[in-house]
C-alpha positions as a printed NumPy array, in Angstrom:
array([[-31.655,  -9.06 ,   3.682],
       [-31.673,  -6.427,   6.475],
       [-34.379,  -4.156,   7.908],
       [-34.409,  -0.7  ,   6.351],
       [-33.66 ,   1.237,   9.573],
       [-32.66 ,   0.409,  13.128],
       [-35.726,  -0.713,  14.995],
       [-34.501,   0.286,  18.431],
       [-32.265,   2.96 ,  19.823],
       [-29.121,   1.276,  21.061],
       [-25.402,   1.566,  20.604],
       [-22.584,  -0.683,  19.522],
       [-22.556,  -3.26 ,  16.751],
       [-26.139,  -4.359,  17.49 ],
       [-27.619,  -1.15 ,  16.069],
       [-25.442,  -1.369,  12.957],
       [-26.523,  -4.924,  12.194],
       [-30.107,  -3.648,  11.956],
       [-29.206,  -0.797,   9.607],
       [-29.707,  -2.158,   6.082],
       [-27.981,   0.704,   4.246],
       [-24.909,   0.625,   6.45 ],
       [-24.572,  -3.153,   6.207],
       [-24.75 ,  -3.045,   2.418],
       [-22.054,  -0.354,   2.378],
       [-19.895,  -2.335,   4.801],
       [-20.138,  -5.586,   2.835],
       [-19.527,  -3.762,  -0.443],
       [-16.429,  -1.951,   0.792],
       [-15.067,  -5.14 ,   2.339],
       [-15.218,  -6.906,  -1.037],
       [-13.823,  -3.823,  -2.776],
       [-10.944,  -3.59 ,  -0.285],
       [-10.143,  -7.267,  -0.845],
       [-10.165,  -6.677,  -4.604],
       [ -7.71 ,  -3.773,  -4.195],
       [ -5.192,  -5.985,  -2.385],
       [ -5.51 ,  -8.935,  -4.779],
       [ -5.285,  -6.55 ,  -7.756],
       [ -1.786,  -5.458,  -6.76 ],
       [ -0.669,  -9.086,  -6.541],
       [ -2.28 ,  -9.743,  -9.925],
       [ -0.468,  -6.805, -11.531],
       [  2.896,  -7.951, -10.168],
       [  2.188, -11.458, -11.468],
       [  1.22 , -10.152, -14.922],
       [  4.278,  -7.894, -15.008],
       [  6.724, -10.709, -14.266],
       [  5.088, -13.357, -16.488],
       [  3.778, -11.44 , -19.491],
       [  4.784,  -7.777, -19.629],
       [  8.409,  -7.553, -18.473],
       [ 10.707,  -6.71 , -21.375],
       [ 14.116,  -8.269, -21.744],
       [ 16.001,  -5.03 , -21.049],
       [ 14.183,  -4.374, -17.758],
       [ 14.917,  -6.028, -14.412],
       [ 12.251,  -7.329, -12.037],
       [ 13.016,  -4.626,  -9.483],
       [ 12.799,  -1.797, -12.016],
       [  9.53 ,  -3.135, -13.407],
       [  7.984,  -3.354,  -9.938],
       [  9.192,   0.191,  -9.181],
       [  7.342,   1.497, -12.247],
       [  4.272,  -0.479, -11.196],
       [  4.341,   0.916,  -7.644],
       [  4.707,   4.434,  -9.038],
       [  1.648,   3.897, -11.258],
       [ -0.314,   2.908,  -8.16 ],
       [  1.05 ,   5.674,  -5.901],
       [  1.158,   8.8  ,  -8.082],
       [ -2.645,   9.114,  -8.519],
       [ -3.032,   9.129,  -4.732],
       [ -0.631,  12.068,  -4.515],
       [ -1.997,  13.949,  -7.53 ],
       [ -5.732,  13.353,  -7.198],
       [ -6.352,  12.535,  -3.523],
       [ -7.843,  15.942,  -2.71 ],
       [ -9.512,  16.4  ,  -6.112],
       [-11.624,  13.345,  -5.377],
       [-13.064,  15.091,  -2.337],
       [-14.123,  18.128,  -4.381],
       [-16.037,  15.845,  -6.776],
       [-17.67 ,  14.022,  -3.844],
       [-19.291,  17.266,  -2.648],
       [-20.895,  17.817,  -6.066],
       [-22.033,  14.364,  -7.156],
       [-24.162,  11.654,  -5.511],
       [-21.93 ,   9.672,  -3.19 ],
       [-23.653,   6.419,  -4.023],
       [-23.056,   7.046,  -7.737],
       [-19.363,   7.656,  -7.067],
       [-18.936,   4.487,  -4.985],
       [-20.928,   2.195,  -7.282],
       [-19.49 ,   3.816, -10.412],
       [-15.92 ,   3.505,  -9.126],
       [-16.348,  -0.217,  -8.587],
       [-18.014,  -0.766, -11.975],
       [-15.258,   1.155, -13.784],
       [-12.472,  -0.671, -11.934],
       [-14.156,  -4.003, -12.6  ],
       [-14.543,  -3.348, -16.324],
       [-10.985,  -2.032, -16.642],
       [ -9.605,  -5.133, -14.927],
       [-11.66 ,  -7.411, -17.18 ],
       [-10.361,  -5.598, -20.273],
       [ -6.664,  -6.208, -19.546],
       [ -6.413,  -9.621, -21.328],
       [ -7.848,  -8.101, -24.526],
       [ -5.402,  -5.177, -24.754],
       [ -1.987,  -5.201, -26.444],
       [  0.596,  -6.908, -24.255],
       [  2.848,  -3.909, -23.75 ],
       [  4.351,  -2.627, -20.509],
       [  3.077,   0.887, -21.148],
       [ -0.479,  -0.442, -21.454],
       [ -0.231,  -2.284, -18.116],
       [  1.201,   0.771, -16.355],
       [ -1.494,   2.993, -17.859],
       [ -4.235,   0.643, -16.671],
       [ -2.715,   0.665, -13.179],
       [ -2.609,   4.456, -13.203],
       [ -6.244,   4.776, -14.342],
       [ -7.556,   2.185, -11.854],
       [ -5.658,   3.851,  -9.014],
       [ -7.014,   7.257, -10.083],
       [-10.599,   5.966,  -9.967],
       [ -9.89 ,   4.539,  -6.492],
       [ -9.188,   8.05 ,  -5.168],
       [-12.876,   8.919,  -5.525],
       [-14.151,   5.886,  -3.608],
       [-12.553,   6.552,  -0.205],
       [-13.806,  10.141,   0.442],
       [-17.295,   9.215,  -0.822],
       [-17.383,   6.246,   1.557],
       [-16.251,   8.291,   4.567],
       [-18.745,  11.045,   3.756],
       [-21.593,   8.528,   3.41 ],
       [-21.125,   6.866,   6.818],
       [-22.409,   9.792,   8.979],
       [-25.396,  10.127,   6.624],
       [-26.423,   6.513,   7.271],
       [-25.576,   6.1  ,  10.946],
       [-26.928,   7.928,  13.982],
       [-24.48 ,  10.075,  15.881],
       [-24.365,   7.754,  18.915],
       [-23.397,   4.817,  16.673],
       [-20.584,   6.489,  14.721],
       [-17.89 ,   5.119,  17.043],
       [-19.059,   1.557,  16.429],
       [-19.376,   2.208,  12.686],
       [-15.805,   3.476,  12.381],
       [-14.571,   0.622,  14.552],
       [-16.23 ,  -1.873,  12.21 ],
       [-14.856,  -0.169,   9.094],
       [-11.379,   0.141,  10.62 ],
       [-11.233,  -3.5  ,  11.629],
       [-12.505,  -4.796,   8.301],
       [-10.102,  -2.592,   6.351],
       [ -7.197,  -4.029,   8.323],
       [ -8.624,  -7.535,   7.967],
       [ -8.818,  -7.049,   4.204],
       [ -5.194,  -5.89 ,   4.244],
       [ -4.049,  -8.987,   6.129],
       [ -6.263, -11.489,   4.332],
       [ -5.797,  -9.913,   0.905],
       [ -2.016, -10.108,   0.925],
       [ -2.004, -13.482,   2.693],
       [ -4.461, -15.342,   0.457],
       [ -4.156, -13.24 ,  -2.71 ],
       [ -1.667, -15.542,  -4.397],
       [ -3.553, -18.802,  -3.589],
       [ -6.794, -17.184,  -4.809],
       [ -5.183, -16.198,  -8.098],
       [ -3.677, -19.663,  -8.515],
       [ -7.131, -21.151,  -7.977],
       [ -8.546, -18.749, -10.578],
       [ -6.322, -20.323, -13.231],
       [ -8.543, -23.405, -13.092],
       [-11.486, -21.225, -14.178],
       [ -9.721, -20.019, -17.289],
       [ -6.013, -20.325, -17.98 ],
       [ -5.912, -17.225, -20.205],
       [ -7.773, -14.63 , -18.143],
       [ -9.21 , -16.391, -15.076],
       [ -7.276, -14.131, -12.712],
       [ -8.551, -10.931, -14.297],
       [-12.055, -12.397, -14.318],
       [-11.886, -13.094, -10.584],
       [-10.556,  -9.677,  -9.526],
       [-12.835,  -7.79 , -11.904],
       [-15.725,  -9.877, -10.611],
       [-14.949,  -8.774,  -7.043],
       [-15.309,  -5.115,  -8.051],
       [-18.548,  -5.738,  -9.959],
       [-19.966,  -7.757,  -7.051],
       [-19.19 ,  -4.872,  -4.676],
       [-20.992,  -2.436,  -6.985],
       [-24.056,  -4.672,  -7.259],
       [-24.265,  -5.086,  -3.476],
       [-24.237,  -1.31 ,  -2.954],
       [-26.866,  -0.562,  -5.621],
       [-29.88 ,  -0.817,  -3.209],
       [-28.381,   1.712,  -0.752],
       [-30.589,   4.734,  -0.063],
       [-29.753,   7.831,   1.991],
       [-30.34 ,  11.569,   1.891],
       [-27.435,  13.867,   1.24 ],
       [-26.578,  17.505,   0.725],
       [-24.826,  18.348,  -2.53 ],
       [-23.417,  21.558,  -3.876],
       [-24.594,  22.44 ,  -7.359],
       [-22.576,  25.576,  -8.113],
       [-19.549,  25.31 , -10.382],
       [-16.275,  26.37 ,  -8.805],
       [-12.565,  26.155,  -9.408],
       [-11.243,  22.84 ,  -7.981],
       [ -8.118,  24.581,  -6.687],
       [-10.225,  27.174,  -4.868],
       [-12.343,  24.422,  -3.322],
       [ -9.231,  22.59 ,  -2.182],
       [ -7.947,  25.78 ,  -0.566],
       [-11.374,  26.328,   0.98 ],
       [-11.227,  22.87 ,   2.576],
       [ -7.695,  23.482,   3.826],
       [ -8.734,  26.848,   5.249],
       [-11.656,  25.22 ,   7.072],
       [ -9.33 ,  22.664,   8.649],
       [ -6.92 ,  25.357,   9.814],
       [ -9.79 ,  27.268,  11.438],
       [-11.366,  24.201,  13.04 ],
       [ -8.762,  23.31 ,  15.623],
       [-10.616,  20.217,  16.793],
       [-10.869,  18.558,  13.363],
       [ -7.36 ,  19.68 ,  12.388],
       [ -5.789,  18.079,  15.464],
       [ -7.783,  14.894,  14.958],
       [ -6.531,  14.653,  11.374],
       [ -2.938,  15.321,  12.46 ],
       [ -3.183,  12.398,  14.874],
       [ -4.488,  10.079,  12.152],
       [ -1.741,  11.158,   9.737],
       [  0.904,  10.639,  12.452],
       [ -0.526,   7.176,  13.051],
       [ -0.231,   6.22 ,   9.377],
       [  3.332,   7.55 ,   9.292],
       [  4.217,   5.13 ,  12.095],
       [  2.581,   2.224,  10.275],
       [  4.385,   3.087,   7.039],
       [  7.697,   3.159,   8.89 ],
       [  6.753,  -0.138,  10.541],
       [  7.023,  -1.881,   7.157],
       [ 10.738,  -1.072,   6.916],
       [ 11.316,  -1.597,  10.634],
       [  9.671,  -5.023,  10.419],
       [ 12.213,  -6.105,   7.811],
       [ 15.033,  -5.01 ,  10.122],
       [ 13.375,  -6.711,  13.107],
       [ 13.183,  -9.94 ,  11.109],
       [ 16.917,  -9.725,  10.438],
       [ 17.593,  -8.959,  14.112],
       [ 15.729, -12.156,  15.084],
       [ 17.617, -14.193,  12.423],
       [ 14.496, -14.645,  10.299],
       [ 14.106, -14.364,   6.56 ],
       [ 13.362, -10.843,   5.358],
       [ 10.089, -12.067,   3.864],
       [  8.949, -13.016,   7.395],
       [  8.389,  -9.321,   8.162],
       [  4.752,  -9.887,   7.171],
       [  4.207, -11.734,  10.482],
       [  4.898,  -8.52 ,  12.4  ],
       [  2.636,  -6.416,  10.159],
       [ -0.112,  -9.034,  10.471],
       [  0.253,  -9.047,  14.274],
       [ -0.167,  -5.258,  14.346],
       [ -3.254,  -5.706,  12.179],
       [ -4.653,  -8.225,  14.648],
       [ -4.142,  -5.645,  17.402],
       [ -6.054,  -3.036,  15.395],
       [ -8.913,  -5.468,  14.814],
       [ -8.962,  -6.284,  18.538],
       [ -8.942,  -2.607,  19.508],
       [-11.654,  -1.749,  17.013],
       [-13.796,  -4.58 ,  18.358],
       [-13.408,  -3.323,  21.919],
       [-14.314,   0.238,  20.926],
       [-17.23 ,  -0.908,  18.81 ],
       [-18.713,  -2.881,  21.689],
       [-17.762,  -0.736,  24.699],
       [-17.068,   2.653,  23.07 ],
       [-20.157,   4.279,  24.601],
       [-18.701,   3.513,  28.054],
       [-15.244,   4.893,  27.208],
       [-16.223,   8.139,  25.518],
       [-14.841,  10.35 ,  28.302],
       [-11.49 ,   8.581,  28.517],
       [ -8.349,  10.063,  26.872],
       [ -8.325,   7.298,  24.254],
       [ -5.906,   8.948,  21.743],
       [ -3.383,   9.742,  24.488],
       [ -3.572,   6.146,  25.766],
       [ -3.124,   4.911,  22.189],
       [  0.003,   6.983,  21.593],
       [  1.462,   5.817,  24.925],
       [  0.772,   2.174,  23.991],
       [  2.54 ,   2.654,  20.653],
       [  5.501,   4.463,  22.23 ],
       [  5.959,   1.672,  24.794],
       [  5.81 ,  -1.004,  22.104],
       [  8.41 ,   0.773,  19.961],
       [ 10.895,   1.177,  22.807],
       [ 10.349,  -2.426,  23.968],
       [ 11.363,  -3.695,  20.516],
       [ 14.905,  -2.582,  21.402],
       [ 15.031,  -4.695,  24.547],
       [ 13.935,  -8.116,  23.318],
       [ 15.102, -10.798,  20.911],
       [ 12.208, -13.167,  21.635],
       [ 10.003, -13.744,  18.604],
       [  6.779, -14.317,  20.537],
       [  7.323, -11.243,  22.682],
       [  7.936,  -9.136,  19.557],
       [  4.716, -10.455,  18.044],
       [  2.88 ,  -9.608,  21.27 ],
       [  4.318,  -6.089,  21.176],
       [  3.095,  -5.72 ,  17.588],
       [ -0.412,  -6.658,  18.733],
       [ -0.072,  -4.106,  21.566],
       [  1.045,  -1.466,  19.056],
       [ -1.942,  -2.219,  16.83 ],
       [ -4.287,  -1.944,  19.824],
       [ -2.901,   1.518,  20.544],
       [ -3.38 ,   2.495,  16.898],
       [ -7.073,   1.576,  17.094],
       [ -7.5  ,   3.795,  20.179],
       [ -6.305,   6.713,  18.04 ],
       [ -7.833,   6.01 ,  14.653],
       [-11.398,   5.038,  15.573],
       [-12.303,   7.942,  17.924],
       [-10.476,  10.528,  15.802],
       [-12.219,   9.428,  12.612],
       [-15.527,   9.547,  14.488],
       [-14.756,  13.056,  15.716],
       [-13.975,  14.295,  12.186],
       [-17.274,  12.908,  10.89 ],
       [-19.276,  14.396,  13.76 ],
       [-17.795,  17.893,  13.545],
       [-17.538,  18.395,   9.787],
       [-20.569,  20.033,   8.111],
       [-22.123,  17.893,   5.35 ],
       [-21.245,  20.534,   2.748],
       [-17.547,  20.106,   3.62 ],
       [-17.472,  16.302,   3.838],
       [-15.938,  15.687,   0.427],
       [-13.242,  18.357,   0.735],
       [-12.238,  17.314,   4.258],
       [-12.201,  13.578,   3.577],
       [-10.492,  14.133,   0.238],
       [ -7.769,  16.137,   1.965],
       [ -7.501,  13.444,   4.641],
       [ -7.192,  10.732,   1.999],
       [ -4.498,  12.781,   0.26 ],
       [ -2.544,  13.313,   3.487],
       [ -2.787,   9.623,   4.435],
       [ -1.489,   8.533,   1.033],
       [  1.541,  10.781,   1.444],
       [  1.981,   9.559,   5.039],
       [  2.071,   5.98 ,   3.762],
       [  4.728,   6.768,   1.138],
       [  7.248,   9.309,   2.458],
       [  8.272,   7.554,   5.719],
       [  9.415,   4.441,   3.831],
       [ 12.348,   6.239,   2.202],
       [ 13.126,   8.346,   5.289],
       [ 13.109,   5.334,   7.639],
       [ 15.413,   3.328,   5.367],
       [ 17.98 ,   6.126,   5.268],
       [ 17.768,   6.734,   9.034],
       [ 18.217,   3.055,   9.912],
       [ 21.188,   2.779,   7.548],
       [ 22.789,   5.859,   9.082],
       [ 21.934,   5.501,  12.786],
       [ 20.997,   1.868,  13.371],
       [ 17.728,   0.178,  14.263],
       [ 17.836,   0.772,  18.041],
       [ 18.373,   4.534,  17.797],
       [ 15.603,   4.917,  15.224],
       [ 13.173,   2.871,  17.346],
       [ 13.976,   4.953,  20.417],
       [ 13.625,   8.194,  18.471],
       [ 10.263,   7.09 ,  17.073],
       [  9.098,   6.115,  20.551],
       [  9.939,   9.558,  21.95 ],
       [  8.363,  11.281,  18.935],
       [  5.138,   9.274,  19.171],
       [  4.803,   9.961,  22.9  ],
       [  5.473,  13.669,  22.333],
       [  2.81 ,  13.843,  19.61 ],
       [  0.321,  12.16 ,  21.935],
       [  0.91 ,  14.568,  24.821],
       [  1.048,  17.61 ,  22.541],
       [ -2.208,  16.893,  20.716],
       [ -3.984,  15.976,  23.949],
       [ -2.771,  19.137,  25.67 ],
       [ -4.127,  21.207,  22.782],
       [ -7.57 ,  19.624,  22.638],
       [ -8.274,  17.804,  25.916],
       [-10.903,  20.289,  27.125],
       [-13.056,  19.694,  24.07 ],
       [-12.159,  16.074,  23.341],
       [-13.46 ,  14.933,  26.729],
       [-16.933,  16.05 ,  25.673],
       [-16.985,  14.559,  22.158],
       [-15.286,  11.133,  22.303]])
């Protein structure tokens, strides 16, 4: 379907389109990401229609379901990275999709008990923790150094696209699947997505360095953490990415409050999240196409300033279209942080440390996506939406200037 290697030395998306291995990985992860989003909708649907007991409310059941999805990310996020350094990355990615596909397909044939559904969610989410660090570690092994910016831009934009599309069309897709088979058509569709992703990635070939010695997982985790603390450049880049995900996690709660402020239904908050996603896709596209011309610009600092301005402007407007435009602007700023910082981490992490570093990053991001939700809710209830938005704006700007001040002398030469 694609040539085995790039046939000419160029930069941007053009070189990636000629890289067969990278394109297979990209298409596979796109389908896998879509399956992840539709799976959550499927599990909620199964919970409410088939597994919810009479003594349990909808809200309590969904809480248990969310916990089953979230806890593995907190418990096993870093452990996945240790495994990635010691096993073939392709085997982990393909195996993760096969296992998740088979587990999803098995759900209709298991006893219809809430504990069974929660256990399946927990196991599937645990397997997912191995996919992300393996994927991130594989990208720099497939792509030339000068094309890493474009590669991360493409992955970042498609991940956000899968988030938007998955949650937007997940329910219609599952309703359509009922026509395939009323009893287990939905499970067949989602499980089929995972299996299709695994099959697409099977032909991938790349060389990699693997550790073969047996070590204590805790010691390896501490070794990865110690490396990050010593490597100021990578550590600061990861802090910026984690700060970015904290803002996006808080944006979910803030979007609900913004919807109420504009006299919209609470469920309309998804428009604001989708608009921010569009901004990230737009920013990633710009960086993927023109990144080689912008590599000496203070992109992360500009991104944090964009986000800070958008947050403070939310306080000053009650116009729906302007708020949507600000969300796009905020997403654009997020792309200017995420894409170059992820590229920097890949470029400056030794292959032997890829799994540990990306596993730790995955772990930190999962926590960053969870903790701010509760904190933001309590702060808004106590202080009000405007004060929280202003405080976040100041904090985001301060993080941008602080991280840039610490690393600007080296960042100018690597991004």
